[in-house]
Coordinates of C-alpha atoms in Angstrom, one line a residue:
Chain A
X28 CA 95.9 117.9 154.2
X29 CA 97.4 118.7 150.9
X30 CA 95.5 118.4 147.6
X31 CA 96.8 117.2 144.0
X32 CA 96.4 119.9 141.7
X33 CA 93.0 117.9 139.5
X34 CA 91.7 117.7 142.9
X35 CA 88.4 119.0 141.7
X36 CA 88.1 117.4 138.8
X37 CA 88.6 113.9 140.4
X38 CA 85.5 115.3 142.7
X39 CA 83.4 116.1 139.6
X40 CA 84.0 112.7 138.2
X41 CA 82.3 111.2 141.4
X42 CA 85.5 110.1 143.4
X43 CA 85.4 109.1 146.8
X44 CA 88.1 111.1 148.5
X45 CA 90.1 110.1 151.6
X46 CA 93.3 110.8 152.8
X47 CA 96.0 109.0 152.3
X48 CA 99.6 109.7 153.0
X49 CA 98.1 113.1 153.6
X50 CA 97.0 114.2 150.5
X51 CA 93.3 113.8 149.5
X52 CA 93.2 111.3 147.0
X53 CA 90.2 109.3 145.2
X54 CA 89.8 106.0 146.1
X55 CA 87.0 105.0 144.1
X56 CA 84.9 106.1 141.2
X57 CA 82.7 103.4 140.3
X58 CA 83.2 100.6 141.9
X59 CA 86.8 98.8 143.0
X60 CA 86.1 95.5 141.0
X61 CA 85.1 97.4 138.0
X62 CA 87.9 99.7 137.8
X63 CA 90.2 97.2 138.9
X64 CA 88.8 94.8 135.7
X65 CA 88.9 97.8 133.3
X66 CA 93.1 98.0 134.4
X67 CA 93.5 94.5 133.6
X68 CA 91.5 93.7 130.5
X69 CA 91.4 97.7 128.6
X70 CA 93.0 101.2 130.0
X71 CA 92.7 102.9 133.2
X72 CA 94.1 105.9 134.2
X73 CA 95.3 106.8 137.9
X74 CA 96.2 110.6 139.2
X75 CA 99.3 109.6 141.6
X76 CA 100.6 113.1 141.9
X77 CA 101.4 112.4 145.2
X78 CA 104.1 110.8 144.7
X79 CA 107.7 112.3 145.2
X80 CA 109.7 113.5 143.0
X81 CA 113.7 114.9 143.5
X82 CA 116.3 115.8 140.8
X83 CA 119.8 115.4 141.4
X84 CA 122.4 116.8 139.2
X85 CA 126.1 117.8 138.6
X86 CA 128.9 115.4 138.7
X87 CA 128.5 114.0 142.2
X88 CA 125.1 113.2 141.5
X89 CA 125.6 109.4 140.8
X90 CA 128.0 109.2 143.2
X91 CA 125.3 110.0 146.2
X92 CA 122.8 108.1 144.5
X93 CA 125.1 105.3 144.3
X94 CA 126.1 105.4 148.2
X95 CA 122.1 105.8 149.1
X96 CA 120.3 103.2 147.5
X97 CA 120.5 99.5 146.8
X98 CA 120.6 99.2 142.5
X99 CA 123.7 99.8 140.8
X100 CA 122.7 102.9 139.0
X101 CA 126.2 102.9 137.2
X102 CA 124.6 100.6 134.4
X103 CA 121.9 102.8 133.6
X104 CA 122.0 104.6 130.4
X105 CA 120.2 107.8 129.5
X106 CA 116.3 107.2 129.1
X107 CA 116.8 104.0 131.5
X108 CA 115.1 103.8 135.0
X109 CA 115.7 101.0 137.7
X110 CA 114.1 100.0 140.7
X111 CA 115.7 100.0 144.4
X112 CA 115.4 100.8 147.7
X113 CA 117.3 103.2 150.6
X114 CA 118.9 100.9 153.1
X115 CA 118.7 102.8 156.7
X116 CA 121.7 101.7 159.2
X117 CA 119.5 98.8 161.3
X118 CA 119.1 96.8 158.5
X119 CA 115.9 98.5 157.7
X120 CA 113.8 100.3 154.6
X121 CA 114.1 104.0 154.4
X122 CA 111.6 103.8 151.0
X123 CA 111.6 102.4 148.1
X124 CA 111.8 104.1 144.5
X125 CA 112.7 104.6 141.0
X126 CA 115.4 106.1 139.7
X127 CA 115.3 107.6 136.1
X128 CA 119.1 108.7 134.5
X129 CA 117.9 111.5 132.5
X130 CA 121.7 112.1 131.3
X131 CA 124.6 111.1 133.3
X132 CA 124.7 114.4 135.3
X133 CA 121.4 114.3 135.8
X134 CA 118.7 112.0 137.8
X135 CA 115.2 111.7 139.1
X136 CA 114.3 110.1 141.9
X137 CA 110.2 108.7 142.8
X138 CA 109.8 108.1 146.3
X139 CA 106.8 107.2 147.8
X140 CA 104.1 110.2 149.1
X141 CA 104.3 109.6 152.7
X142 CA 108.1 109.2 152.8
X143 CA 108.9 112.9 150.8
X144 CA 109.9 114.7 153.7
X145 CA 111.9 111.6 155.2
X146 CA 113.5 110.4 152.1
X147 CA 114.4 114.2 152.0
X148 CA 116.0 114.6 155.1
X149 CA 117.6 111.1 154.7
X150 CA 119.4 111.8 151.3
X151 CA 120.7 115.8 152.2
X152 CA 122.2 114.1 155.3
X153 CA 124.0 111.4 153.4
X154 CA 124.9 114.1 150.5
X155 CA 128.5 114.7 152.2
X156 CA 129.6 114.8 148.0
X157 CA 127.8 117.8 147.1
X158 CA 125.3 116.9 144.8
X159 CA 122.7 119.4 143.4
X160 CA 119.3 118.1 144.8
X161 CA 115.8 120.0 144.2
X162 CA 112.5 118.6 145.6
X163 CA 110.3 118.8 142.6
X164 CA 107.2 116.6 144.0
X165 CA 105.0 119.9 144.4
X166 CA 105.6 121.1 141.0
X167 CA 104.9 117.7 139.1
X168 CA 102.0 115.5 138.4
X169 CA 102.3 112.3 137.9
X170 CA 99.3 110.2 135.6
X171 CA 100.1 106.4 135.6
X172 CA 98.2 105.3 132.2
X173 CA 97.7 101.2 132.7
X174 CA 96.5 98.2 130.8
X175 CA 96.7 96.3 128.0
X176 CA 95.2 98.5 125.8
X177 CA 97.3 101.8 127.0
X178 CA 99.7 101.6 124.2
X179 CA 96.9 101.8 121.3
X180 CA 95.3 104.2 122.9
X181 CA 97.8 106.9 124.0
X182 CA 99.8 106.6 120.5
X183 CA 97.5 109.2 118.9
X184 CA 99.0 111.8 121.6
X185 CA 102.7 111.5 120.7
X186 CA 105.2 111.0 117.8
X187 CA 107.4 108.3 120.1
X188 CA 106.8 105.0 119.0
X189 CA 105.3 103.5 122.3
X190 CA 105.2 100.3 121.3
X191 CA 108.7 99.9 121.4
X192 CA 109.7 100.9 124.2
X193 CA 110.9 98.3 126.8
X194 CA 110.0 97.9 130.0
X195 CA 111.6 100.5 132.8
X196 CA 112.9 103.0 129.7
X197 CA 111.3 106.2 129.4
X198 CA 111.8 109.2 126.7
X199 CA 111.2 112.9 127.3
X200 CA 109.0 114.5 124.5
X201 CA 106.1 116.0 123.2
X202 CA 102.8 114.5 124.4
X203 CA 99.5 115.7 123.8
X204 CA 100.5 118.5 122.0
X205 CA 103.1 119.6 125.4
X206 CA 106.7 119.5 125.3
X207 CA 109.4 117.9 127.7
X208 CA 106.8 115.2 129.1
X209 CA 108.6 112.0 130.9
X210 CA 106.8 109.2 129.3
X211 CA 107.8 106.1 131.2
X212 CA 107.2 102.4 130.7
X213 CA 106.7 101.6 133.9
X214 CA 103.5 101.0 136.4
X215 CA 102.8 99.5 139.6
X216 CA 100.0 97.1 138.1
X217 CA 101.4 94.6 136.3
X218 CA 99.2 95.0 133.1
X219 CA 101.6 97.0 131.1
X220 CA 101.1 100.8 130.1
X221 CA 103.0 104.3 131.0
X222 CA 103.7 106.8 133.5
X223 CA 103.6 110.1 133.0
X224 CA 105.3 113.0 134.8
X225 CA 103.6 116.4 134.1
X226 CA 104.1 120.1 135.1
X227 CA 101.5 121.3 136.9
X228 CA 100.3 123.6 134.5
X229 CA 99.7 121.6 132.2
X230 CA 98.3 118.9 133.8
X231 CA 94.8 119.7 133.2
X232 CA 95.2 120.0 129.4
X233 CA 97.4 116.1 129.8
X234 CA 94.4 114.6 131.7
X235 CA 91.6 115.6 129.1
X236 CA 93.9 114.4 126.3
X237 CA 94.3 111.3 128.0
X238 CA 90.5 110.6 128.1
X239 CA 89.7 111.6 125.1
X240 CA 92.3 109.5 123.2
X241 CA 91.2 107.1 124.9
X242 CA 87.4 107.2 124.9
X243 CA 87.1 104.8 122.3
X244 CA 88.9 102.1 124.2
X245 CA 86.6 102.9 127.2
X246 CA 89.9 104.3 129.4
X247 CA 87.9 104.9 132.6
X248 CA 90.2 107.0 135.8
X249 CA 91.0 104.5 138.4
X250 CA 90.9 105.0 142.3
X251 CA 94.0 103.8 144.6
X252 CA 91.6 100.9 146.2
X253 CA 91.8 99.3 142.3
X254 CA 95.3 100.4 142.5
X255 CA 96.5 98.5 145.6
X256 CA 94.5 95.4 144.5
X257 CA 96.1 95.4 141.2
X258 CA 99.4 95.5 142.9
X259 CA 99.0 92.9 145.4
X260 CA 97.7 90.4 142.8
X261 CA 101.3 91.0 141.0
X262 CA 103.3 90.6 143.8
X263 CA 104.4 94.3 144.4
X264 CA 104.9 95.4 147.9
X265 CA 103.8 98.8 149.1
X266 CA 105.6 100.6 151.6
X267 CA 104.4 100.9 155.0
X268 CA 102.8 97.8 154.4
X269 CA 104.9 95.2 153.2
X270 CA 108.0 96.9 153.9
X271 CA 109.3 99.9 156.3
X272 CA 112.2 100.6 158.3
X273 CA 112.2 97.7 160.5
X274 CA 112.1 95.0 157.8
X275 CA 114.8 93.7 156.1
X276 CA 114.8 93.8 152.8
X277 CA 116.5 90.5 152.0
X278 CA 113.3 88.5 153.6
X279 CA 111.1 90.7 151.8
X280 CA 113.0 89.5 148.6
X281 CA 114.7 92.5 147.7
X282 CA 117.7 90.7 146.6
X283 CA 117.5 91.5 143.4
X284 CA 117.8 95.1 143.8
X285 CA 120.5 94.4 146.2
X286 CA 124.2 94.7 144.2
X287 CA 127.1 94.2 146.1
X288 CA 129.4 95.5 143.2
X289 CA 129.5 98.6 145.2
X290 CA 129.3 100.0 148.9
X291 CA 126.1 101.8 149.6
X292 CA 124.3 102.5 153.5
X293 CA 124.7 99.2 155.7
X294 CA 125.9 97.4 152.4
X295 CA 127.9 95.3 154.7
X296 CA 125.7 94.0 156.8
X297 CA 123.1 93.2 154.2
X298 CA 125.8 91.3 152.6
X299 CA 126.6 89.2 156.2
X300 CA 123.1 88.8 156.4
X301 CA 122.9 87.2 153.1
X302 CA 125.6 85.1 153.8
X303 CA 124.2 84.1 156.9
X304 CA 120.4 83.5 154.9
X305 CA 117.7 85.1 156.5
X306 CA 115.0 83.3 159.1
X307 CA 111.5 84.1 157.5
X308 CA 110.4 85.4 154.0
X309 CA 107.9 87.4 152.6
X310 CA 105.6 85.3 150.7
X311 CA 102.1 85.4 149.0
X312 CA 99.1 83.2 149.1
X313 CA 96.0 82.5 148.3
X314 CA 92.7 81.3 150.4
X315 CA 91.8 78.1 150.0
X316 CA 87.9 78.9 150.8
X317 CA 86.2 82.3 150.4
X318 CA 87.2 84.3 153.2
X319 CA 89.6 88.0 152.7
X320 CA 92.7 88.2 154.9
X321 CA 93.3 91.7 156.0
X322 CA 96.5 93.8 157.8
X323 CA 97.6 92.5 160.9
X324 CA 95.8 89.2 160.8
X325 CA 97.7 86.4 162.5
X326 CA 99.4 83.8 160.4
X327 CA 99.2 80.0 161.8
X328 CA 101.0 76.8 161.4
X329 CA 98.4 73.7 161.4
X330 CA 99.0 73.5 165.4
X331 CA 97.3 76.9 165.7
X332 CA 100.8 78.8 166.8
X333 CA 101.1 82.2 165.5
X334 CA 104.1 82.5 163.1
X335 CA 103.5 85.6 161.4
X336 CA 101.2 88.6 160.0
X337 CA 99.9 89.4 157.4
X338 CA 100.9 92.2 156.2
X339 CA 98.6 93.1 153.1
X340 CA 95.4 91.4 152.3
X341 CA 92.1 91.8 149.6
X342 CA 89.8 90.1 147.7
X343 CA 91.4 89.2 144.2
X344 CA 88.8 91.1 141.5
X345 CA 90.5 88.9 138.8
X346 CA 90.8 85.3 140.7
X347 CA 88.2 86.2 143.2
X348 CA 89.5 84.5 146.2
X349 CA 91.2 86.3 148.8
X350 CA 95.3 87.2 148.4
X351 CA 97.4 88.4 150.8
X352 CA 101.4 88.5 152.0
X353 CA 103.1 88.2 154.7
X354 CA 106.3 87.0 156.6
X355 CA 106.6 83.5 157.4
X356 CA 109.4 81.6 158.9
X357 CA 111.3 79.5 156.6
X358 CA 110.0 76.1 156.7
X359 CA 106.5 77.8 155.7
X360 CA 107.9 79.4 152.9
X361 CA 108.1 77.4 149.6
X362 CA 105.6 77.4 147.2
X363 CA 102.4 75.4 147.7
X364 CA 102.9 75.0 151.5
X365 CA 99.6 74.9 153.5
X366 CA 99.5 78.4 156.7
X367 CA 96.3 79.6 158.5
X368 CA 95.2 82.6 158.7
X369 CA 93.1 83.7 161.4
X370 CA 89.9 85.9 160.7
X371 CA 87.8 86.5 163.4
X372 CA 88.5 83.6 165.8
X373 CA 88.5 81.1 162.9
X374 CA 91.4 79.4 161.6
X375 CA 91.0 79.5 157.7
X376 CA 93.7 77.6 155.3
X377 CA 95.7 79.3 152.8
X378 CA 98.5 78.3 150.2
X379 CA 101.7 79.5 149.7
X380 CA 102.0 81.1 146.2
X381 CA 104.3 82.5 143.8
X382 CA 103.9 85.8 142.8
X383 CA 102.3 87.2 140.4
X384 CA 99.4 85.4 141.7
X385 CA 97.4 86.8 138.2
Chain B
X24 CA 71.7 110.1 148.6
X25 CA 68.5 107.4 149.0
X26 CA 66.8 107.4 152.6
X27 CA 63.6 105.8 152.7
X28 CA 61.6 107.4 155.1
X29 CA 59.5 104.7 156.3
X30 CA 62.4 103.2 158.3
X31 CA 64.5 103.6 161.3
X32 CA 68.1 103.9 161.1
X33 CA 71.0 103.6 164.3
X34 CA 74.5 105.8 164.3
X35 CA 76.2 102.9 162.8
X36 CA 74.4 103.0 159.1
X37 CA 71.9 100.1 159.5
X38 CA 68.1 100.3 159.3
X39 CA 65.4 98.5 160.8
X40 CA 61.7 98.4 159.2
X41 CA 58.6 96.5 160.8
X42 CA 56.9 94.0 158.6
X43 CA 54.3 93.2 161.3
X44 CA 53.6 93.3 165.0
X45 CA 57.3 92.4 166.3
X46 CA 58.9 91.6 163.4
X47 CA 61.6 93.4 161.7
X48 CA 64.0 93.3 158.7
X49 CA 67.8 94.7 159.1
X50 CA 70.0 95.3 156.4
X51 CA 72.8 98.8 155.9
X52 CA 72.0 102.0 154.4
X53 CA 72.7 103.1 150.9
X54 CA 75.1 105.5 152.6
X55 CA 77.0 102.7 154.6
X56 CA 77.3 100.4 151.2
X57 CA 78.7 103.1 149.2
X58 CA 81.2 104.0 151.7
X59 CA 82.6 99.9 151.9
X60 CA 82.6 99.6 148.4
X61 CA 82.1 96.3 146.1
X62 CA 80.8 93.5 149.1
X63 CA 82.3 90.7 148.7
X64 CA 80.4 88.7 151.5
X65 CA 78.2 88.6 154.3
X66 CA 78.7 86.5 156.9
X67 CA 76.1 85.9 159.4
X68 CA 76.6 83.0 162.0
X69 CA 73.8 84.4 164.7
X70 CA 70.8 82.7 163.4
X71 CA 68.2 81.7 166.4
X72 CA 70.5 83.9 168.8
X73 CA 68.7 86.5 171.2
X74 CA 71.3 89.5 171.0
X75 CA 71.4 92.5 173.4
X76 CA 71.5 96.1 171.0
X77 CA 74.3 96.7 169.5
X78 CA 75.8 93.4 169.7
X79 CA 77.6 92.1 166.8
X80 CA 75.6 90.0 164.4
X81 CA 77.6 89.3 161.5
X82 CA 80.3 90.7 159.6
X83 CA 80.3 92.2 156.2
X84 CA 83.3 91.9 153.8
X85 CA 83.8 94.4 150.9
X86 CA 87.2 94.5 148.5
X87 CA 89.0 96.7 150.2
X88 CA 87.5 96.6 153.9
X89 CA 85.5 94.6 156.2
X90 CA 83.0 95.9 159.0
X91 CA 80.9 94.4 161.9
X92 CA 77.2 94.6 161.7
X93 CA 75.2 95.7 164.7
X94 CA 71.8 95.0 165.6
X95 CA 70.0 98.1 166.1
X96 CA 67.7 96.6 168.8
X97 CA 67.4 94.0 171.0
X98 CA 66.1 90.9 169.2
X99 CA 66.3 87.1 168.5
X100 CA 68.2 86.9 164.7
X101 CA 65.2 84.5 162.9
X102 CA 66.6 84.6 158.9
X103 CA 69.7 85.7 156.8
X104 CA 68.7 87.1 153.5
X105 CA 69.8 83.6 151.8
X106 CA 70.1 85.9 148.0
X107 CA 73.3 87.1 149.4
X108 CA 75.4 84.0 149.5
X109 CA 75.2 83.5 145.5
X110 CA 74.8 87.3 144.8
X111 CA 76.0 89.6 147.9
X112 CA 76.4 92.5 145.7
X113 CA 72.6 93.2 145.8
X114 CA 73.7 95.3 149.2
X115 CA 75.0 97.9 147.3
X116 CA 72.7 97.6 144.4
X117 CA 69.6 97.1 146.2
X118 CA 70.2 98.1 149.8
X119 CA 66.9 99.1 150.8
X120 CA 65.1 96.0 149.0
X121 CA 67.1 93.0 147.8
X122 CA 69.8 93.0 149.5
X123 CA 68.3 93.2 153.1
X124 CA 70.3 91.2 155.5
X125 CA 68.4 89.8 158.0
X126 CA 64.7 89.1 159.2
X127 CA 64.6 90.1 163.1
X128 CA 61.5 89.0 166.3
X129 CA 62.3 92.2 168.3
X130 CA 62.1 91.9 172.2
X131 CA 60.7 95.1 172.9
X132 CA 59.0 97.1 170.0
X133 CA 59.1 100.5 171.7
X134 CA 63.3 100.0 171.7
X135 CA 62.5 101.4 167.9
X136 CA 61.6 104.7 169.2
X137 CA 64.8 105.5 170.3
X138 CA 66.1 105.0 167.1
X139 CA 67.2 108.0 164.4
X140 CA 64.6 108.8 162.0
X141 CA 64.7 109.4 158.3
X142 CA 65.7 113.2 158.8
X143 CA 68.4 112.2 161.7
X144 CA 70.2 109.8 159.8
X145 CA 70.7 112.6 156.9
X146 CA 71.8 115.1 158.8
X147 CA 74.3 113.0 160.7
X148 CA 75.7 111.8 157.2
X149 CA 75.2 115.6 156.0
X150 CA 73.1 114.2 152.9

């Protein structure tokens, strides 16, 4: 098991600790609904330094990004990040990440915890170009500031305007008194707010910043169960969940990340596969009477025949009815059509929705 | 961590406590409601059933996970807390008390004595 380096701090704040993607991580602090609430209506403040993080650098470096992922990272700019995903060779997911241009010989990549050592492997193997690449996930931490109320209360800590700042740009300066900080609008919520990438060293120093610019907007830290509901009421997949090296990623409805304008890992037959449309989706929904879908639950047509699974499921905190996704064939697809999900032996109804659901 | 000592408690984080002669109320340890988080619901469909120990008697649904309830001993299921189904988070706020879960006729009362006491259910949870 490896440990983030607040580790026991996040045990002195009353975390519950479990593993997950083989770092012991809090779950909860409070209570899931609560934290989850204080995310969507004020600021919350999650400790994801187990996340990945690689730089690649030098003048090939864009050129093996370009030929691993999905995004066109030639129309980023410096202090622009984009979303996309590494395509594996059977029409697969290897992960699915961001990708900051730092300057255009220089890029960092945020891969998912549990796929470091994968995504690793995956990208020196395709690096035929020889492009610098340094693994930098041990080194960095990684606080995701989130909600409404993130900008106010984080713009006492730094001279960057941060209510400016669009969406998916990110500037490297001081913050809370520390040089060379990657402050990032981006967030896996859907409530707005800031990521910020930390050395280790002075990741203790960040944190109590953090909390106490923000103690007056009652900024509260937030476990990954409020994290993973927040997420699935926007829509977001998580890897391993939604997502992994047997889906594709044009049902999940990764098309948008998906840019033909250049070659890149099985680009061609993602591109016949578009062509040819794909069989089933990945769609969201909503119960139509309390009941919580979970992983792996059967999804049913009105007959009762299984046509899919689900492949995340919670209780909504804000709507509070159960939410889930999952893959359904075509037909079952569109918005507002009526599936089934099966929870224990009972066939319960469920809508089809568009995401965000919140 | 709060365990009551005037109950009886089973490996799976429930506890049983006699009211009077073979009567007995049910409901999940302040351990066990911690550990599922926010509850959502409780469903409990085996009202009026006699159920062998251990069977499963209901189902209990919290945010992020869901669990199967198990009787502790054997007994016919006579009540469901009916509080729950407007306000179900009194199991983690009042597991012990309000937020029981359901009122039990037990088919043999001695079936209690095999059951882990007040000091075995802390050390198995290392409270």
């Amino acid at each position: 098991m490896k440990y983030v380096p607040l580790n026991d701090l996040h045990i002195a704040l009353g975390g519950k600790m479990v593993e997950f993607a083989g770092y012991n991580m809090p779950v909860r602090y409070s209570s899931d609904k609560e934290e989850h609430l204080t995310v969507r209506n004020g600021v919350g403040v999650f400790d994801v330094s187990h996340m990945g993080e690689f730089m690649l650098t030098g003048a090939k470096a864009l050129e093996l990004i370009q030929h691993v992922i999905s995004n066109d990272a030639s129309k980023l700019f410096d202090g622009k990040a984009l979303y996309a995903y590494l395509p594996n060779n059977e029409g697969g997911v290897v992960d699915d990440l961001l990708v900051y241009r730092i300057h255009a010989e220089k890029y960092m990549l945020v891969v998912n915890a549990s796929n470091i050592e994968k995504d690793w492997a995956w990208i020196s193997q395709h690096n035929t170009v020889g492009a610098e690449m340094k693994n930098v996930s041990e080194d960095m931490c990684l606080f995701a500031v989130q909600g409404p109320k993130a900008i106010e209360a984080m713009q006492a800590l730094t001279a960057i305007n941060l209510g400016e700042m669009p969406y998916y740009t990110f500037q490297i300066a001081e913050f809370a008194g520390v040089q060379d900080i990657i402050i990032s609008a981006t967030g896996y919520t859907g409530s707005g707010g800031f990521e910020l990438y930390v050395p280790n060293e002075y990741a203790e120093k960040v944190w109590q910043a953090i909390f106490e610019a923000g103690k007056e907007y009652g900024i509260k830290p937030i476990g990954l169960g409020a994290r993973d509901t927040l997420r699935l009421e926007k829509g977001f997949m998580l890897y391993g969940n939604d997502i992994d090296d047997h889906t594709s990623p044009l049902e999940a409805g990764l098309g948008w990340v998906t840019k033909f304008t250049k070659p890149f890992i099985n680009s061609e037959y993602l591109k016949s596969q578009k062509e040819a449309g794909v069989q089933r989706k990945l769609v969201a929904f909503k119960m139509n009477e309390l009941a919580i879908p979970r992983s792996h639950y059967a999804i049913l047509d009105a007959e009762g025949n299984k046509i899919g699974e689900v492949t995340s499921g919670t209780m909504s905190p804000s709507l509070e009815v159960g939410i889930g996704m999952g893959y359904v064939p075509l037909a079952h697809a569109t918005e507002g059509a009526q599936i089934f999900i099966e929870i224990r032996q009972k066939k319960i109804a469920a809508t089809v929705s568009k995401a965000p659901l919140v | 961590m709060n365990i009551p000592a005037n109950l009886h408690y089973t490996k799976d984080h429930e506890w049983i406590k006699v009211e009077e002669n073979n009567i007995a109320v049910v409901g999940i340890t302040e351990h066990a409601q911690k550990e599922l988080g926010d509850i959502v619901y409780v469903e409990i469909e085996s009202i009026g059933e006699s159920l062998d120990q251990n069977a499963v008697f209901g189902t209990v649904e919290a945010v992020k996970t869901v669990a199967d309830l198990f009787l502790p001993v054997a007994g016919k299921v006579l009540e469901v807390n009916a509080d729950l189904s407007g306000e179900p988070a009194l199991v983690n706020s009042s597991p012990y008390e309000k937020g029981w879960l359901i009122r039990l006729e037990l088919a043999n009362t001695e079936d209690l004595q095999a059951l882990l006491t007040a000091e075995g259910y802390k050390e198995l949870i290392h409270a």
